[in-house]
Short mmCIF file of C-alpha atoms in Angstrom, two decimals:
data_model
loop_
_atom_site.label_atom_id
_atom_site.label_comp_id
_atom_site.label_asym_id
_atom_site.label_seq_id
_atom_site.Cartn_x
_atom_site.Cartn_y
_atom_site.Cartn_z
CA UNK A 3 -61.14 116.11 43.80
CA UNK A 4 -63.00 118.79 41.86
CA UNK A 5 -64.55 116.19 40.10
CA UNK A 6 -66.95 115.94 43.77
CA UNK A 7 -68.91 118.90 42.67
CA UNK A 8 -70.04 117.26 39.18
CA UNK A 9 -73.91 116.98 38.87
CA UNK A 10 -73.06 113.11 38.10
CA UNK A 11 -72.10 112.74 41.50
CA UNK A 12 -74.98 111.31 43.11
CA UNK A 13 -75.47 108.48 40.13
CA UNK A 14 -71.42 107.85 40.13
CA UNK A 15 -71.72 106.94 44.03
CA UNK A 16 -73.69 103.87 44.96
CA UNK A 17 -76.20 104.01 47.05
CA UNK A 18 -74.41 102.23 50.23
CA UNK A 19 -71.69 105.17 49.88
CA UNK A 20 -73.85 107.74 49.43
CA UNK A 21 -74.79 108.97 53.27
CA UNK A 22 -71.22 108.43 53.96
CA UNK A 23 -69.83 110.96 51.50
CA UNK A 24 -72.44 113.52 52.69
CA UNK A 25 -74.02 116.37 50.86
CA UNK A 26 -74.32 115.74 46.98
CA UNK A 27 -71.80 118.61 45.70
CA UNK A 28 -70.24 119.15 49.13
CA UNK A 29 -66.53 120.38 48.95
CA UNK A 30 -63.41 118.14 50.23
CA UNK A 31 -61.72 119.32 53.48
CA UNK A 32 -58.51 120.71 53.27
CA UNK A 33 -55.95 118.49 53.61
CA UNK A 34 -53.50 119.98 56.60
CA UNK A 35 -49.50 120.16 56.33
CA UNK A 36 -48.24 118.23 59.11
CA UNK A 37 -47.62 118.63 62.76
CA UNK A 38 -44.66 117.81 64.28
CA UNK A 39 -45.06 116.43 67.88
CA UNK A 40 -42.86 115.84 70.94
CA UNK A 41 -42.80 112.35 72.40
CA UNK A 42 -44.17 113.82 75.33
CA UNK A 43 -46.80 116.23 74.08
CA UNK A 44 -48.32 112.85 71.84
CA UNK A 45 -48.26 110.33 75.00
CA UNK A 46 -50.59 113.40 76.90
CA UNK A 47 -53.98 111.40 77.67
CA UNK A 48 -53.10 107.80 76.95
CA UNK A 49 -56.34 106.20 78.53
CA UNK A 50 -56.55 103.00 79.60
CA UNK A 51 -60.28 102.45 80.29
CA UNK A 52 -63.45 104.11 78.39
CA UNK A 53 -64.64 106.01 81.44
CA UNK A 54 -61.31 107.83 81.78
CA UNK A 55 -61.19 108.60 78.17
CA UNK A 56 -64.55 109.37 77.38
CA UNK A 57 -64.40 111.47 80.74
CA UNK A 58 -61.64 113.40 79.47
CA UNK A 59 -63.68 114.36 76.76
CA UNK A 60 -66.81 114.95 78.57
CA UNK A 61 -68.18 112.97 75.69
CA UNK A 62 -71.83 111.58 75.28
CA UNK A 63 -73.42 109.73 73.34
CA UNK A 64 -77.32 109.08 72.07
CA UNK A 65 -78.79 105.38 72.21
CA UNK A 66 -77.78 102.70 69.66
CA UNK A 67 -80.77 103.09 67.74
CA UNK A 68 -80.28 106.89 67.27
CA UNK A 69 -77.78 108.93 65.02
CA UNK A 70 -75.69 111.47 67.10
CA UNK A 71 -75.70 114.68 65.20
CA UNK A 72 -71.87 115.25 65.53
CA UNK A 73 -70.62 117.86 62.61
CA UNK A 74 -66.70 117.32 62.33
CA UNK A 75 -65.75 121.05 63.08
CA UNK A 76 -67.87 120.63 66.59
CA UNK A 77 -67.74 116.73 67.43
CA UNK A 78 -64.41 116.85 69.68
CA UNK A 79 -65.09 119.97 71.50
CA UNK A 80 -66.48 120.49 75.32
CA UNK A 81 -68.94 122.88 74.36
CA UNK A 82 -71.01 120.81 71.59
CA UNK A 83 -71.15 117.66 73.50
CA UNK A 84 -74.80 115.64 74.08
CA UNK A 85 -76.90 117.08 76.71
CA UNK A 86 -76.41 115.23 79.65
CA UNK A 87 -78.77 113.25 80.20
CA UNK A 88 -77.61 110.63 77.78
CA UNK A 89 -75.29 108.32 79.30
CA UNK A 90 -72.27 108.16 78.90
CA UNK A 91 -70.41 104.88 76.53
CA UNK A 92 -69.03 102.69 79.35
CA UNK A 93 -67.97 99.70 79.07
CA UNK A 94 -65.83 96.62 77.67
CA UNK A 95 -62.74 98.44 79.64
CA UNK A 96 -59.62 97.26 78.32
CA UNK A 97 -57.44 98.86 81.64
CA UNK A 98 -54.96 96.22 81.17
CA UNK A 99 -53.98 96.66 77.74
CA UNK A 100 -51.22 99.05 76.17
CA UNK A 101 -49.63 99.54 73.26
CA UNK A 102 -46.05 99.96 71.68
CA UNK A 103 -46.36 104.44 71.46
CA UNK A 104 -42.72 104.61 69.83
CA UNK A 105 -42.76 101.64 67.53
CA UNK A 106 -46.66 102.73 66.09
CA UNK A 107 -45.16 106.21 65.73
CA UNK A 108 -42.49 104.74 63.46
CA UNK A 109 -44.49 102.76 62.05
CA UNK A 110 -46.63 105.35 61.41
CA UNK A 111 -43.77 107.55 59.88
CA UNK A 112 -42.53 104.67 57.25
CA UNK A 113 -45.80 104.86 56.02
CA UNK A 114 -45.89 108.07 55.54
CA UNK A 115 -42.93 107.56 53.31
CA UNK A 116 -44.87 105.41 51.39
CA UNK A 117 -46.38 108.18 49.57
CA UNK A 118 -42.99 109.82 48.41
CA UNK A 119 -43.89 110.25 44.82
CA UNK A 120 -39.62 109.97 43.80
CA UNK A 121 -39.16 106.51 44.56
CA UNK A 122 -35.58 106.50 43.29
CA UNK A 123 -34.69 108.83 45.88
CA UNK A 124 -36.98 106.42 48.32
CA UNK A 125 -34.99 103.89 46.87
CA UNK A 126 -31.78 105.19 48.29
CA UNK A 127 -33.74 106.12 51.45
CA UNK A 128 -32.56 110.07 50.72
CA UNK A 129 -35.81 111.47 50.29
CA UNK A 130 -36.82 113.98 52.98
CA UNK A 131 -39.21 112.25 55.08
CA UNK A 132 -36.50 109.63 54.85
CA UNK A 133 -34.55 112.43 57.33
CA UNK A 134 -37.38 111.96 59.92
CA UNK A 135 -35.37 110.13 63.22
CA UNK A 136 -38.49 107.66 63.77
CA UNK A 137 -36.54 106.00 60.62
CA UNK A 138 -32.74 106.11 60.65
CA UNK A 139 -30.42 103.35 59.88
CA UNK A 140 -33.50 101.77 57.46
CA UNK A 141 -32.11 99.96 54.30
CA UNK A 142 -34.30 99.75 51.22
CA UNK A 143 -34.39 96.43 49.92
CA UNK A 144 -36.63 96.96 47.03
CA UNK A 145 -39.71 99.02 45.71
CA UNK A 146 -42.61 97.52 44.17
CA UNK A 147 -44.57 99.87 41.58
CA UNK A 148 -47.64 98.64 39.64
CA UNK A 149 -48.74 101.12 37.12
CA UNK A 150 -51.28 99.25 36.09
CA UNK A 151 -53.13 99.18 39.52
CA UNK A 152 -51.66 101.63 40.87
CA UNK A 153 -50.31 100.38 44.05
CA UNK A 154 -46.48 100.53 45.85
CA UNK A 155 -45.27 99.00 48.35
CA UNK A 156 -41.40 99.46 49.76
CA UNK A 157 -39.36 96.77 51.61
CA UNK A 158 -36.14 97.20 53.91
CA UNK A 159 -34.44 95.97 57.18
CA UNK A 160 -34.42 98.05 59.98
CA UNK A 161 -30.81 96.98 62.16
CA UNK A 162 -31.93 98.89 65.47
CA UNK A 163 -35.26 96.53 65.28
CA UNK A 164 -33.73 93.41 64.00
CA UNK A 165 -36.99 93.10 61.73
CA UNK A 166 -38.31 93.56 58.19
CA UNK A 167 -40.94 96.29 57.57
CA UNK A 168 -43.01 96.37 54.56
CA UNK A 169 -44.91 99.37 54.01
CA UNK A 170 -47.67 99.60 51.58
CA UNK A 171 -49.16 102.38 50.22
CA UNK A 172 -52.98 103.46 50.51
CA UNK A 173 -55.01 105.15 48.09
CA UNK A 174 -53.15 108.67 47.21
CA UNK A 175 -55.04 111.64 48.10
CA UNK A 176 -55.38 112.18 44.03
CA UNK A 177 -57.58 109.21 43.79
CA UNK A 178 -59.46 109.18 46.90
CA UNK A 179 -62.72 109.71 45.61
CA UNK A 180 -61.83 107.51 42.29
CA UNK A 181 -61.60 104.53 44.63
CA UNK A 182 -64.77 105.42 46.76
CA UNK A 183 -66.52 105.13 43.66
CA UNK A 184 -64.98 102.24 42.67
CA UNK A 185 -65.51 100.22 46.08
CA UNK A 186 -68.81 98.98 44.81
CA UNK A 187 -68.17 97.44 41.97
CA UNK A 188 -65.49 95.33 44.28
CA UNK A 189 -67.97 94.02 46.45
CA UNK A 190 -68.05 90.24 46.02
CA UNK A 191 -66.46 88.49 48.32
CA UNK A 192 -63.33 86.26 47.82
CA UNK A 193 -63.00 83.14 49.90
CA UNK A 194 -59.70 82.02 51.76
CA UNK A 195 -58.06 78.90 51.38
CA UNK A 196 -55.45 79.09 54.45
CA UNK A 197 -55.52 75.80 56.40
CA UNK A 198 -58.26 76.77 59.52
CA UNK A 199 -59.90 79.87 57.19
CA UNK A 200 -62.92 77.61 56.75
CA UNK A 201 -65.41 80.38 56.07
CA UNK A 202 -63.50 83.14 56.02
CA UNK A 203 -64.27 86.05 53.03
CA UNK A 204 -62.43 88.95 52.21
CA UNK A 205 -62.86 92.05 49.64
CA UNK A 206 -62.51 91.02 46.60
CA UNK A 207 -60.94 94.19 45.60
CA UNK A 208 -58.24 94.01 48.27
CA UNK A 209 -57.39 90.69 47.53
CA UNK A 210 -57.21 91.29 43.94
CA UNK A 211 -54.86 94.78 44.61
CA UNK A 212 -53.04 92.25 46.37
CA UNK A 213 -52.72 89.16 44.19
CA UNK A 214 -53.43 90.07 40.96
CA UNK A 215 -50.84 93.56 40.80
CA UNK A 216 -47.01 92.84 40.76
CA UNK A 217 -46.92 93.56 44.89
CA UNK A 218 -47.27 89.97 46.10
CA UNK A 219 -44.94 88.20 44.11
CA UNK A 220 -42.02 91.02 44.10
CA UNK A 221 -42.81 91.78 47.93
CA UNK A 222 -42.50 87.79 48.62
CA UNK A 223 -39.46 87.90 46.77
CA UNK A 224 -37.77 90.90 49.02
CA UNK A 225 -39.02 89.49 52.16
CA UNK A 226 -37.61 85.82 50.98
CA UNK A 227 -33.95 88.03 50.11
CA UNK A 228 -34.05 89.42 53.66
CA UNK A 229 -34.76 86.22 55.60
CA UNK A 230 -31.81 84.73 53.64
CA UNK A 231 -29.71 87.54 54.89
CA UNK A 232 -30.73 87.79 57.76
CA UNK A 233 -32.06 84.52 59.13
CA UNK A 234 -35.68 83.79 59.94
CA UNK A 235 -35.52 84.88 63.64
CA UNK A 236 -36.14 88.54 62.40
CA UNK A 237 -39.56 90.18 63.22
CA UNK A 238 -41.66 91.25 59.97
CA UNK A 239 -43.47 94.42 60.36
CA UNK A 240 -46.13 94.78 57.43
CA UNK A 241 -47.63 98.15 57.86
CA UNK A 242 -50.29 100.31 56.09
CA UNK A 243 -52.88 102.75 55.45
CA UNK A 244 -56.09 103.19 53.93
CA UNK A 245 -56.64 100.32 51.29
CA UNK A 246 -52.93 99.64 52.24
CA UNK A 247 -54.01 98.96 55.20
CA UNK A 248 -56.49 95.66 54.30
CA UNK A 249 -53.79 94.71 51.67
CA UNK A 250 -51.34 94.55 55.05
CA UNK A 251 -53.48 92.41 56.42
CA UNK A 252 -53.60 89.73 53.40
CA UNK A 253 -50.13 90.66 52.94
CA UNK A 254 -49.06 88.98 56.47
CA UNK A 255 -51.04 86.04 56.54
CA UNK A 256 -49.50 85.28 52.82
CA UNK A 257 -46.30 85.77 54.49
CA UNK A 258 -46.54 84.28 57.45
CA UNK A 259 -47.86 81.06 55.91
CA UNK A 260 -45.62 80.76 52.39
CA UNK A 261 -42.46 82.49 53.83
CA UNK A 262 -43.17 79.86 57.12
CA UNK A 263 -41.87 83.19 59.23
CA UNK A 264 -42.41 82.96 62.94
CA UNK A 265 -42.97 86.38 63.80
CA UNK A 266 -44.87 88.87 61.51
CA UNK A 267 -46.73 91.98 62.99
CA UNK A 268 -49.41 94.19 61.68
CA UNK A 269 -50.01 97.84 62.30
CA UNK A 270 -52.51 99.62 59.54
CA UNK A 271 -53.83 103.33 59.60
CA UNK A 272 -57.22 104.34 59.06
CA UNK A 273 -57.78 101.13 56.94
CA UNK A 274 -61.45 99.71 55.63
CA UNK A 275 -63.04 96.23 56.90
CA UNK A 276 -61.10 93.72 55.19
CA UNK A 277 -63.26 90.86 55.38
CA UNK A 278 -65.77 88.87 57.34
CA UNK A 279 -66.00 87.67 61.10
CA UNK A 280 -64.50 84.48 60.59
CA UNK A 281 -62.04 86.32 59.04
CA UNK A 282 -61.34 88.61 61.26
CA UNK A 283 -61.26 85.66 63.97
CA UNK A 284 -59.07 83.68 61.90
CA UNK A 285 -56.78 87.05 61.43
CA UNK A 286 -56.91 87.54 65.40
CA UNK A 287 -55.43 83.57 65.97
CA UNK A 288 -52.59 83.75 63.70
CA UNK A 289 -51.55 87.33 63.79
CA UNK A 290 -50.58 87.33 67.71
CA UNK A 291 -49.60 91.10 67.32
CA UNK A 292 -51.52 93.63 65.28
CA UNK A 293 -52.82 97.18 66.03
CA UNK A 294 -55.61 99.33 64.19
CA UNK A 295 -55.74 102.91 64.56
CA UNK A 296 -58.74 104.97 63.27
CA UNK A 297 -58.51 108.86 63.86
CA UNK A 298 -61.89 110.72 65.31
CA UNK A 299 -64.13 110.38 62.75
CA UNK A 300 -62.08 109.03 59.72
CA UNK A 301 -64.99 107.82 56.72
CA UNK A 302 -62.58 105.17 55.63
CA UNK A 303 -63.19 102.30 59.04
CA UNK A 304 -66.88 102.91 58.49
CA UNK A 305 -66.47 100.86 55.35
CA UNK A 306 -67.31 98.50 53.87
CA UNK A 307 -70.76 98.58 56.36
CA UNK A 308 -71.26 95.57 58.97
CA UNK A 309 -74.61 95.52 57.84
CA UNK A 310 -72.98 94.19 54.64
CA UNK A 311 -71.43 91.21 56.67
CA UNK A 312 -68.12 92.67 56.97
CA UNK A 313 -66.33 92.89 60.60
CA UNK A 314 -63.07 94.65 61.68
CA UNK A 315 -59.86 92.91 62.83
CA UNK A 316 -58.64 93.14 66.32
CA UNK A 317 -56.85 95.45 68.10
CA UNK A 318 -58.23 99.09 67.45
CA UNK A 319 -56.43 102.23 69.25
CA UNK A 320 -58.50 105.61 68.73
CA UNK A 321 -56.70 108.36 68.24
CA UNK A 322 -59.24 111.43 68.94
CA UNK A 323 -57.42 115.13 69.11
CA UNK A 324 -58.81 117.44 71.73
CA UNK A 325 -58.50 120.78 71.37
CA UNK A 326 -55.52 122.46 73.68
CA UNK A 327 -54.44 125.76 73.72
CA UNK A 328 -51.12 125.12 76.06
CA UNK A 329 -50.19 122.67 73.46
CA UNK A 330 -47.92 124.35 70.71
CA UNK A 331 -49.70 122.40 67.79
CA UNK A 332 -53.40 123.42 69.47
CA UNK A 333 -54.39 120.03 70.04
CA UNK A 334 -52.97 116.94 72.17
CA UNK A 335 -53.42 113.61 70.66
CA UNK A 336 -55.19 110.93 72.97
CA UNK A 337 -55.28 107.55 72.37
CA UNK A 338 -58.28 104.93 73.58
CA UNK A 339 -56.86 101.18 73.57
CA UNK A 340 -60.45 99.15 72.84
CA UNK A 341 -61.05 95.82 73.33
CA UNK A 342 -60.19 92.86 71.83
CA UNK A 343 -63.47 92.28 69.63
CA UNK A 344 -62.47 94.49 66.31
CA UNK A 345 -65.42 96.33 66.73
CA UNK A 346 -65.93 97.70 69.79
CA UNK A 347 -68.91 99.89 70.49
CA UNK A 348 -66.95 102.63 72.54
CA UNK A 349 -64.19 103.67 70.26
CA UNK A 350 -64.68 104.85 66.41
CA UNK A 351 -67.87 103.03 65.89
CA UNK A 352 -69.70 104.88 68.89
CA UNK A 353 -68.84 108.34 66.86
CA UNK A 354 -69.83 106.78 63.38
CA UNK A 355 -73.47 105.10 63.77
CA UNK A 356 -75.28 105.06 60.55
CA UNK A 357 -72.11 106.25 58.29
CA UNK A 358 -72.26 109.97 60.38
CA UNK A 359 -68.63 109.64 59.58
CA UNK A 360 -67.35 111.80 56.50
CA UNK A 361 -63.45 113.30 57.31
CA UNK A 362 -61.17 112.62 54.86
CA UNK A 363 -58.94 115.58 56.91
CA UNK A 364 -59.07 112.51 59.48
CA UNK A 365 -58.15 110.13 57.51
CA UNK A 366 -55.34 111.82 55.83
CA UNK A 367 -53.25 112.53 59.48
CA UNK A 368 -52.14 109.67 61.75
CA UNK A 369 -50.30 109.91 65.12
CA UNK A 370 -48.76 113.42 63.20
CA UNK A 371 -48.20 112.24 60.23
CA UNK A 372 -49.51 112.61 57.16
CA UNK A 373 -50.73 109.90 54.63
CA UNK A 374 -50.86 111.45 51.55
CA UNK A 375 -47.95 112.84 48.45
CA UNK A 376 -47.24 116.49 48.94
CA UNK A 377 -49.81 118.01 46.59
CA UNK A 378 -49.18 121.60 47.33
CA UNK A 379 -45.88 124.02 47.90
CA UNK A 380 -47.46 124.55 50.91
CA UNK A 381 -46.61 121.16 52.25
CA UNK A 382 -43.62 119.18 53.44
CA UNK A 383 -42.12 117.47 50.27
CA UNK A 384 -41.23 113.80 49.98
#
C-alpha cells in the first residue's frame, strides 16, 4: 500500500475513482486486529425501523443534493452530528423485516477463513480461525486457487446446517489498491444469458474473475460432489466479500440454474455493485434469500457509481458501530435492516452521497471479523 503515496497516483486512478480514494498521497488506515464479541454485546441495537436507528444515533443528514461533510474519525459520534435543523432520514421503514444474526455471523466467520494464506492447513480445516465455534464440525471438500487471477474460493458441508457453503475470497488487503486501479479498465458490461435475464448486465471484470479463472468450473465440480453425497435437498450457502462478494452473486445464479439446486442462499460483505437494475431485479426473483451488509462508511458499496448505470442487489443490513464505553471492545455493533429496493436512501448510501465514502478500516471488519490475511505479528494468524 506504500505504493498510495507515489506522485503517479493521481494519473494511475481514473477519474471516476478519484474523489472516492480521497486526498492524492493520503496514507491507508490502519488495518485493526480483530474484536471478539459476545452474542449478546453484537445483537445490542438491532433496529427495526430508520427512525429508531437513526434516533439511536442522533444522526442527520443534509438534502440529497448536498454532500454531508462526515470525516470517518467523527461521522459516528454524538458530538459531530448535523446541526439540527436538517431533518432527519425517515422513511421506507422495513419494521417487519429481520435477519438470521447467528447464521450471518458464521457466515461472516467462514469468510474470514477465506483469507488463510496456508490453504493446506485450510484444507484440513486445522488452521486457527478454523478453531473459531461459529465453524465447527465444517468439512472441506475442496480449495480452488487460481494463480493466475488470483482468486480462491473453499467448498465444504456443514452437518449442523445440512447445507453447502462456498466461500470466496475478496481482494486481499495486499492488493487492495492494485484492484481499485484496475476497476476501470473492467468497466464494460457483460450481458446475461439466463432464461428471464433479458437485459440484465453485469461487470465485466466480475464475471470474467468468475468464468474465465479455474473457480467456476472446479467450484461446480465440488458443489456437484456434495449434492451427490448428500442429495439435492441440502441448502447452498455461497458467501463473500469484497469482489468475492459480486463473484457470490454470479456464483449462485450459475449454480442454482446448471446444478438445478432448489435452495441456494447469498450473504456477501462489503461487496461492489455487481451489475445493472434488471439485474439486480432478476437477482432479487430467483435468489429468494440473500443479505448485503456494508459497514459505516465502507468505499467498496459506493462502487461501481449508479450514475454509471449500476444498481445494488437486495437485501442490505448496515452495520454502523457506535461508540460505547460500557462495552468491553468500546463500541457496540448496530445493525439497520433496509428495504427491499438494493439501494435504499437511509442506510449506507445516505452516509456516502457523492463518493464521501473512503474507509478501507470499514471495509476490512465485518460483524467482528476481519476480511483480510494476517499481515502483521500483531494480528491473529490464519
Amino acid at each position: 500500500m506504500n505504493r498510495l503515496r507515489g506522485p503517479w497516483m493521481a494519473c494511475a486512478v481514473v477519474a471516476f475513482l478519484a474523489a472516492a480514494l480521497g486526498p492524492c498521497g493520503a496514507a491507508p488506515e490502519e488495518v485493526p486486529t480483530r474484536l471478539r464479541y459476545s452474542q449478546d454485546e453484537s445483537m445490542q441495537g438491532f433496529y427495526e425501523s430508520d427512525e429508531a436507528v437513526h434516533q439511536s444515533q442522533g444522526l442527520k443528514f443534509l438534502p440529497a443534493d448536498r454532500n454531508p461533510p462526515f470525516d470517518r474519525a467523527t461521522s459516528f459520534k454524538n458530538e459531530d452530528y448535523l446541526p439540527p435543523d436538517y431533518v432527519v432520514a425517515i422513511g421506507n421503514a422495513s419494521a417487519n423485516v429481520t435477519f438470521p444474526f447467528n447464521e450471518s455471523r458464521a457466515l461472516a466467520a467462514f469468510e474470514s477463513i477465506s483469507y488463510c494464506r496456508d490453504i493446506p492447513a485450510l484444507r484440513l480445516w486445522n488452521c486457527t480461525r478454523c478453531g473459531w465455534d461459529e465453524v465447527q464440525g465444517f468439512v472441506v471438500e475442496d480449495t480452488v486457487y487460481d494463480s493466475k487471477w488470483d482468486v480462491f474460493t473453499y467448498v465444504g458441508y456443514l452437518p449442523a446446517w445440512k447445507a453447502n457453503i462456498v466461500a470466496i475470497r475478496g481482494t486481499d488487503s495486499h492488493d487492495f489498491w492494485n484492484w481499485i486501479e484496475d476497476f476501470d479498465s473492467w468497466r464494460s458490461k457483460y450481458p446475461l444469458s439466463y432464461p428471464g435475464a433479458e437485459g440484465c448486465q453485469i461487470h465485466s471484470g466480475f464475471y470474467k474473475l468468475w468464468a474465465n479463472s479455474a473457480l467456476k468450473e472446479n467450484t461446480t465440480a465440488a458443489v456437484q460432489r456434495l449434492v451427490d453425497k448428500y442429495g439435492t435437498n441440502q441448502t447452498t450457502y455461497v458467501v463473500g466479500h469484497s469482489m468475492g462478494g459480486a463473484m457470490a452473486d454470479l456464483a449462485a445464479l450459475w449454480l442454482k440454474f446448471n446444478l438445478s439446486l432448489s435452495d441456494v442462499r447469498v450473504t456477501t460483505f462489503g461487496q461492489p455493485r455487481t451489475g445493472n437494475k434488471k439485474f439486480s431485479d432478476f437477482f432479487n426473483k430467483t435468489i429468494e434469500h440473500s443479505w448485503r451488509f456494508t459497514h459505516d462508511k465502507d468505499i467498496v458499496p459506493s462502487l461501481p457509481y449508479e450514475f454509471m448505470g449500476y444498481w445494488h442487489t437486495p437485501r442490505e443490513v448496515w452495520q454502523v458501530d457506535i461508540p460505547d464505553s460500557s462495552s468491553p471492545s468500546g463500541i457496540k455493533m448496530t445493525y439497520k435492516v433496509c428495504d427491499g429496493s438494493g439501494e435504499d436512501p437511509t442506510c449506507h448510501d445516505s452516509a456516502c452521497h457523492y463518493a464521501s465514502c473512503t474507509s478501507i478500516e470499514d471495509h476490512m471488519m465485518y460483524m467482528g471479523f476481519p476480511m483480510y490475511t494476517n499481515a502483521t505479528s500483531n494480528d491473529e494468524p490464519c
